[in-house]
CSV table of C-alpha atoms in Angstrom, one decimal:
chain,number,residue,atom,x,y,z
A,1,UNK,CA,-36.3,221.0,195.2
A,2,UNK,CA,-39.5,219.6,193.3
A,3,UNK,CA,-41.3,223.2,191.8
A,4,UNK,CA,-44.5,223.2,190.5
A,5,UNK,CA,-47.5,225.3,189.2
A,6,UNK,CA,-50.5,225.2,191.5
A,7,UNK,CA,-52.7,222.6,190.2
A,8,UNK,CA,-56.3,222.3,191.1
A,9,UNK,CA,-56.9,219.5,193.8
A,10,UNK,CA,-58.5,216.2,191.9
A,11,UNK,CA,-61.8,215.6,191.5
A,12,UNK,CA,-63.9,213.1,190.3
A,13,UNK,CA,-67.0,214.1,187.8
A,14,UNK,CA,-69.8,212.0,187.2
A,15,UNK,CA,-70.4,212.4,184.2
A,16,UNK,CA,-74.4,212.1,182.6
A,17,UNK,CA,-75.9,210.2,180.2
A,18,UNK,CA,-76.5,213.2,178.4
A,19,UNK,CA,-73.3,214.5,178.2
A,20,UNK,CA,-72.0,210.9,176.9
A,21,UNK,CA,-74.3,211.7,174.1
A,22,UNK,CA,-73.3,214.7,173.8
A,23,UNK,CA,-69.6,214.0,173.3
A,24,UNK,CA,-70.9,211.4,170.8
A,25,UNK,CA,-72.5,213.6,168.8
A,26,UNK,CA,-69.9,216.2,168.6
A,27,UNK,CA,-67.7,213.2,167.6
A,28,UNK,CA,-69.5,212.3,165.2
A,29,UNK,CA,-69.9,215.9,163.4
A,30,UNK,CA,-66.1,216.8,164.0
A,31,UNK,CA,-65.2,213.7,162.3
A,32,UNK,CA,-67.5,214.7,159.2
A,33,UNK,CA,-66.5,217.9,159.3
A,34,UNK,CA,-62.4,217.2,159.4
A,35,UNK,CA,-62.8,214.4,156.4
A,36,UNK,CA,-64.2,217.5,154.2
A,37,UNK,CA,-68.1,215.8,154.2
A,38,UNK,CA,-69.1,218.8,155.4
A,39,UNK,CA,-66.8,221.7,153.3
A,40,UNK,CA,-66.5,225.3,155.0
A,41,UNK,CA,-69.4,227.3,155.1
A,42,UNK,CA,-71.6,224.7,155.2
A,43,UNK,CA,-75.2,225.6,156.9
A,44,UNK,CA,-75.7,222.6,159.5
A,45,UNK,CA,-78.4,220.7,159.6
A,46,UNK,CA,-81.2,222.4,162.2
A,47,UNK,CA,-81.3,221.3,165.9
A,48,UNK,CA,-84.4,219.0,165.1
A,49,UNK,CA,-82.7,217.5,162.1
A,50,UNK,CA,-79.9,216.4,163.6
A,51,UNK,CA,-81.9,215.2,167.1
A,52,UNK,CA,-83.6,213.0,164.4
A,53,UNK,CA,-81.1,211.8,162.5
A,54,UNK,CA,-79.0,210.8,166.1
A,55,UNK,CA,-81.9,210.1,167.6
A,56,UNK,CA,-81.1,212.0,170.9
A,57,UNK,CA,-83.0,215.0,172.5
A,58,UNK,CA,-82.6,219.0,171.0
A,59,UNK,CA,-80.7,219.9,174.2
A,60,UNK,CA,-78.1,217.2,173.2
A,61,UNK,CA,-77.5,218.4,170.3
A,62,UNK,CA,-77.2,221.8,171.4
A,63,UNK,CA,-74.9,220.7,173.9
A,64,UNK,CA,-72.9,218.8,171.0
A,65,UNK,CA,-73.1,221.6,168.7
A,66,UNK,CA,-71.6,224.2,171.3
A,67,UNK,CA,-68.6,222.9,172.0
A,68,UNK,CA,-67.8,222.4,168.1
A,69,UNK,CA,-68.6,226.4,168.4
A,70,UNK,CA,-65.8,227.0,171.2
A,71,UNK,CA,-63.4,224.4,169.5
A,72,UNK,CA,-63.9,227.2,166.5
A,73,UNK,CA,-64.9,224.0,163.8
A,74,UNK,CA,-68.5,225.9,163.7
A,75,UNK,CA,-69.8,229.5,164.0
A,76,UNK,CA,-73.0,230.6,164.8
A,77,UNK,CA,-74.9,233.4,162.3
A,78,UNK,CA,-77.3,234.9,164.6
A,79,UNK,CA,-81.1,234.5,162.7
A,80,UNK,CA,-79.5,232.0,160.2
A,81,UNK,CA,-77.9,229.3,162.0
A,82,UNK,CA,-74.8,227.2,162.4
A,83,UNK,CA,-72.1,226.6,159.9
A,84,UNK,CA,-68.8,225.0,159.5
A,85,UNK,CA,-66.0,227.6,160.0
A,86,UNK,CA,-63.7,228.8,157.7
A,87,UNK,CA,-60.2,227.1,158.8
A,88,UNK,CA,-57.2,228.3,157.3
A,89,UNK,CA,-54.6,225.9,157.3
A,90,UNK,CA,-51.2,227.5,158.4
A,91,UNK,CA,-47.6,226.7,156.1
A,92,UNK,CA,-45.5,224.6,158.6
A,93,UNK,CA,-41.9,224.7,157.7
A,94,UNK,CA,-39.6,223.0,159.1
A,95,UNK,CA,-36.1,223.5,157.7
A,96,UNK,CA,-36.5,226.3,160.7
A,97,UNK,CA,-36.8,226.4,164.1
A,98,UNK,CA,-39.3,230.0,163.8
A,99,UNK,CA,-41.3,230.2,166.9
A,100,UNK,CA,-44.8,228.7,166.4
A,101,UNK,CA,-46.4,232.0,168.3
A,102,UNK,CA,-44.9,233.6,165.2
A,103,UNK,CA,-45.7,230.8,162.9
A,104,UNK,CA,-49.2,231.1,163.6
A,105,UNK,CA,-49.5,235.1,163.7
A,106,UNK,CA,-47.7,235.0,160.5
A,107,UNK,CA,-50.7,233.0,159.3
A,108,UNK,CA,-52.8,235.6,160.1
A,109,UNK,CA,-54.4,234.0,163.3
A,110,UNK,CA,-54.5,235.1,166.7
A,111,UNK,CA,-51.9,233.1,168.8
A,112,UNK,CA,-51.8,231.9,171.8
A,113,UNK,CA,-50.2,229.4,174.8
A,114,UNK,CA,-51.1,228.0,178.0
A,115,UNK,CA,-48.9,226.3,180.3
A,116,UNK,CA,-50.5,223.0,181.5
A,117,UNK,CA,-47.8,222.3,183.8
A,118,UNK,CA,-44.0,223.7,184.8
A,119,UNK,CA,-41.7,221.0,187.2
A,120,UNK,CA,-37.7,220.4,188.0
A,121,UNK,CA,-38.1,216.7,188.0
A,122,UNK,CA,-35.4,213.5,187.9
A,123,UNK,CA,-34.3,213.0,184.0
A,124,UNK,CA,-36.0,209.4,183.1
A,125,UNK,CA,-34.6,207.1,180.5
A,126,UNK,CA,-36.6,208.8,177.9
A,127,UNK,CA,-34.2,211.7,178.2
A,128,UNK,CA,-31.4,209.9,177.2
A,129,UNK,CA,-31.0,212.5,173.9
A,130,UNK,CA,-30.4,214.8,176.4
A,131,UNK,CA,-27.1,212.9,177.2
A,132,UNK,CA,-28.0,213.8,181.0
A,133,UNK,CA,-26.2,211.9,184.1
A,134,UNK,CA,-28.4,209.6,186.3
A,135,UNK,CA,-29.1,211.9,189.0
A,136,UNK,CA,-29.5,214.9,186.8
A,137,UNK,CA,-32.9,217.0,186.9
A,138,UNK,CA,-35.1,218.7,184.2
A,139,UNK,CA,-37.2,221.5,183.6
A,140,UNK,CA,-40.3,219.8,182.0
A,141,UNK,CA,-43.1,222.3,180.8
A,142,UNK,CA,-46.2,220.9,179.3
A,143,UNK,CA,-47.8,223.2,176.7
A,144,UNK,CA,-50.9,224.0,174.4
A,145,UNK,CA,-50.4,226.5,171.7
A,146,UNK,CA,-53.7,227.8,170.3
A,147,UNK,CA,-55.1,229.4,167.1
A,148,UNK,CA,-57.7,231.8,167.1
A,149,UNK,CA,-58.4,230.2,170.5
A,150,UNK,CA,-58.3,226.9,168.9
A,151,UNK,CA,-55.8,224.2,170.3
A,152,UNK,CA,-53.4,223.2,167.4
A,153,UNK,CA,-50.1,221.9,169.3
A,154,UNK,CA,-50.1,220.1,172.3
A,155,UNK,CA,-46.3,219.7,173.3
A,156,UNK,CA,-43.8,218.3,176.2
A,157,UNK,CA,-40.1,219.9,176.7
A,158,UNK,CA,-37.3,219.0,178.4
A,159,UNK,CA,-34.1,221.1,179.3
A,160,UNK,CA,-31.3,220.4,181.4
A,161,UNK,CA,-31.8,222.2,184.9
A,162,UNK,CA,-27.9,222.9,185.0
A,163,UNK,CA,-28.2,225.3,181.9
A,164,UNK,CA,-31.0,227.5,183.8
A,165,UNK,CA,-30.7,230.1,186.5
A,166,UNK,CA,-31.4,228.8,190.2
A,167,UNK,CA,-33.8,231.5,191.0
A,168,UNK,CA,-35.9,230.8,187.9
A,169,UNK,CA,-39.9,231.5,188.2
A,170,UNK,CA,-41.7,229.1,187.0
A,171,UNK,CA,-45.1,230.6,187.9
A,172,UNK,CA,-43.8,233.3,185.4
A,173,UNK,CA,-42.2,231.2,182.9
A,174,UNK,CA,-41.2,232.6,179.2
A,175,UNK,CA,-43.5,232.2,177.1
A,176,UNK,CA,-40.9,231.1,174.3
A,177,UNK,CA,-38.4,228.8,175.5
A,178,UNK,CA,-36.0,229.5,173.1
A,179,UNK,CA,-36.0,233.0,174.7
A,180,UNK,CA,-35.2,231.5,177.8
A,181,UNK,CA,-32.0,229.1,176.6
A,182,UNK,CA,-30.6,232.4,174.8
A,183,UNK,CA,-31.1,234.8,178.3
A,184,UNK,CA,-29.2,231.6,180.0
A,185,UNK,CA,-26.2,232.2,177.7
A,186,UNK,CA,-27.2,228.5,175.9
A,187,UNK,CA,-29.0,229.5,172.6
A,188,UNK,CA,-30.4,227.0,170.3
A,189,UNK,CA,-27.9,227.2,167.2
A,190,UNK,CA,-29.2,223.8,165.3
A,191,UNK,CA,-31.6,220.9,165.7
A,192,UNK,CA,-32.6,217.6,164.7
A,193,UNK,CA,-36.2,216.5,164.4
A,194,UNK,CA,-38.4,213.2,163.4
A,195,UNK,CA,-41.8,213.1,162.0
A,196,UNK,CA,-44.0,210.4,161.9
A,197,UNK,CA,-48.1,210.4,162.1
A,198,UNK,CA,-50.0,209.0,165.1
A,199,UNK,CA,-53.4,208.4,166.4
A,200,UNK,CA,-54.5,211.2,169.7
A,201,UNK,CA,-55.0,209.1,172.7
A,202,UNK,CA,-57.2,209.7,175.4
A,203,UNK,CA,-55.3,212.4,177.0
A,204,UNK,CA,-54.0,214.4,174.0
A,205,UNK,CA,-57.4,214.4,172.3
A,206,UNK,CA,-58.5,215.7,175.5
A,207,UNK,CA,-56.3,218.3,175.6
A,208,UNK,CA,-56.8,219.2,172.2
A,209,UNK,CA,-60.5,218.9,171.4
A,210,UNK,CA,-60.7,216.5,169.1
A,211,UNK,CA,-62.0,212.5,169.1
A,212,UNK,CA,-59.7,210.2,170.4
A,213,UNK,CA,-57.8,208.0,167.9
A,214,UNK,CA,-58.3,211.0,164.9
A,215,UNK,CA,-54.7,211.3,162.8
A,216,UNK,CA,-52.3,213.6,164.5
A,217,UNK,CA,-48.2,214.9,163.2
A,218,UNK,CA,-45.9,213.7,165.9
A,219,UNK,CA,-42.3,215.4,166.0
A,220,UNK,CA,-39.8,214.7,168.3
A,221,UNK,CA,-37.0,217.2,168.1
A,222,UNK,CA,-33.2,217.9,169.9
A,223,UNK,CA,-32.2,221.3,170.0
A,224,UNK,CA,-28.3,221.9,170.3
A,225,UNK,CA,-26.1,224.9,170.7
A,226,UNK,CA,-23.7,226.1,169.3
A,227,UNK,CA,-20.9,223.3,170.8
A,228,UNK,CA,-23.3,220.4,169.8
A,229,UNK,CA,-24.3,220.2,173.4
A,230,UNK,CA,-28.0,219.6,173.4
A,231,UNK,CA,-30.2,222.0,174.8
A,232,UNK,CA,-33.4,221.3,174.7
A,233,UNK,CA,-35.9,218.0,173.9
A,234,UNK,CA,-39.5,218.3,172.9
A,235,UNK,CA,-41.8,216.1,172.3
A,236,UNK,CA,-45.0,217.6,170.0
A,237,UNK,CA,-48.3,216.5,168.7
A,238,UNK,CA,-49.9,218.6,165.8
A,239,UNK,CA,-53.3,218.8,164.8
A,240,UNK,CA,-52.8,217.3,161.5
A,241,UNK,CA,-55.9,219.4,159.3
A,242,UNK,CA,-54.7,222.9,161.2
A,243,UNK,CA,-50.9,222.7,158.9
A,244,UNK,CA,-49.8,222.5,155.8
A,245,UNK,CA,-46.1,220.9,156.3
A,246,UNK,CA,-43.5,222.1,154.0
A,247,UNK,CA,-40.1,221.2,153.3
A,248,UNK,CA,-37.4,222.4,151.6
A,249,UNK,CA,-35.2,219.8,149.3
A,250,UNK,CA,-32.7,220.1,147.2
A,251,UNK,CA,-30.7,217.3,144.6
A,252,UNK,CA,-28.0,216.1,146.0
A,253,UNK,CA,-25.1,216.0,142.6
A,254,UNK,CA,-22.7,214.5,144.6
A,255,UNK,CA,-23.6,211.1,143.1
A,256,UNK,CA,-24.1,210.1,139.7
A,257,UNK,CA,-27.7,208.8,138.5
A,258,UNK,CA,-27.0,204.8,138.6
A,259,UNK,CA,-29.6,204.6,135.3
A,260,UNK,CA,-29.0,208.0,133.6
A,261,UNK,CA,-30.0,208.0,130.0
A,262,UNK,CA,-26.3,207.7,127.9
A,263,UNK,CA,-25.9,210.6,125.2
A,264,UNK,CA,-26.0,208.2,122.3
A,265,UNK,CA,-27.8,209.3,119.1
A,266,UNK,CA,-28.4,205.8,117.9
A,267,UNK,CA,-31.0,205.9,120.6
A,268,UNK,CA,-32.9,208.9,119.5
A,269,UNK,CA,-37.0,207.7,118.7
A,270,UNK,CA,-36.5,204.7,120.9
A,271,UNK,CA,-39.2,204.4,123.6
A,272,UNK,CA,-37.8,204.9,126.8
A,273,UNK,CA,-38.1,202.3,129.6
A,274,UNK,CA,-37.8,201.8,133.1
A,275,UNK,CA,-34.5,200.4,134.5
A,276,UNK,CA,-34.8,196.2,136.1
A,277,UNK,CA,-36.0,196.0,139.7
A,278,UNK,CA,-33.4,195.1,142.1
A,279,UNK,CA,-33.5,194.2,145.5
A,280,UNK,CA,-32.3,196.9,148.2
């Protein structure tokens, strides 16, 4: 049976000409202020400055300028004016599979989720990784984690059905996943993950706050247990300026360097150079 959170009938918004101006201008300003044109702590220009500059009306830009305030990308000093906030960028490791809720707090941020949508579906060709039979269903949760109230990681999951409880509530749903593969006797023991970057589209920058288009870190990862049996696939986008990615490598001495330098003392004084190209 099909399970779902209860979504909000659809509706279609017409939207003005001032708030298409509005989104333009915030655009604009977000897009200045994530290249680093505008640096933290930056005094913005004044609402008739920038109504100039854009040549749209004062309300506009206030319109413009408050949602950059609720995005967190500009705070408001009361008698002084606005000012491009102070963003720390959080350490993103990923030889680990730490909880980003923990990530975040651990950044000293206040974290935070909300569950966009929760379904038992069909599996799709797309969930191949999941090595799942044709007739085989899902549990696919859509999810924003924020920072400081600020959306940072916009993600889709995937798990078997057959690894979760029948009587699972999904209007009540763990906030950690991971949590809820160990309670099900099926604990993430190991993963695999691939990074590459790639521009928001319409829907993700909407869910995220951001222009579409803008830079984001994509990472698609398989989460297996202990057996190898995989567990869990998700699918994440990450605001690119909110993390600093680290990783942890090591030199691999199983192999000998092809051009190391020979210990020969008749070549002691001679300028070193760099070995011929060759053709992979």
């Amino acid at each position: 049976m099909r399970m779902r959170h209860a979504k909000a009938a659809r509706r279609v918004y017409r939207v003005s000409g001032r708030t298409l101006l509005a989104n333009r201008l915030r655009d604009e300003l977000l897009e200045e202020i994530t290249s680093s044109h505008l640096q933290p702590g930056t005094k913005l220009p004044t609402e008739g400055q920038l109504a100039k500059r854009f040549n749209v009306s004062r309300a506009t830009v206030r319109d413009a300028v408050g949602a950059l305030i609720e995005a967190g990308y500009v705070t408001r000093r009361r008698g002084s004016g606005s000012y491009v906030a102070e963003r720390r960028r959080m350490p993103h490791g990923l030889d680990s599979t730490l909880s980003y809720l923990a990530m975040i707090e651990s950044a000293g941020l206040r974290a935070g989720m909300h569950v966009l949508e929760a379904a038992f579906e069909e599996c799709s060709k797309d969930d191949s990784p999941l090595q799942l039979g044709p007739r085989d269903t899902v549990l696919a949760v859509e999810r924003v984690r924020t920072a400081d109230d600020r959306p940072v990681i916009y993600s889709h999951d995937r798990i078997p059905a057959r690894l979760l409880s029948t009587d699972l509530d999904l209007r009540n749903l763990d906030p950690s996943l991971f949590a809820l593969l160990n309670s099900s006797g099926h604990a993430a023991d190991h993963a695999t993950a691939t990074l590459r970057a790639v521009a928001s589209t319409s829907h993700s920058a909407r869910v995220l706050g951001i222009r579409r288009g803008k830079p984001l870190l994509y990472i698609e990862e398989i989460d297996y247990d202990r057996d190898g049996t995989p567990v869990m696939l998700s699918r994440e986008w990450h605001v690119s300026e909110a993390f600093d990615v680290r990783v942890n490598r090591k030199a691999d001495t199983r192999h000998e360097y092809r051009y190391a330098i020979p210990a020969n003392p008749s070549l002691a004084g001679r300028p070193i150079t760099s070995p011929p190209s060759t053709t992979a």
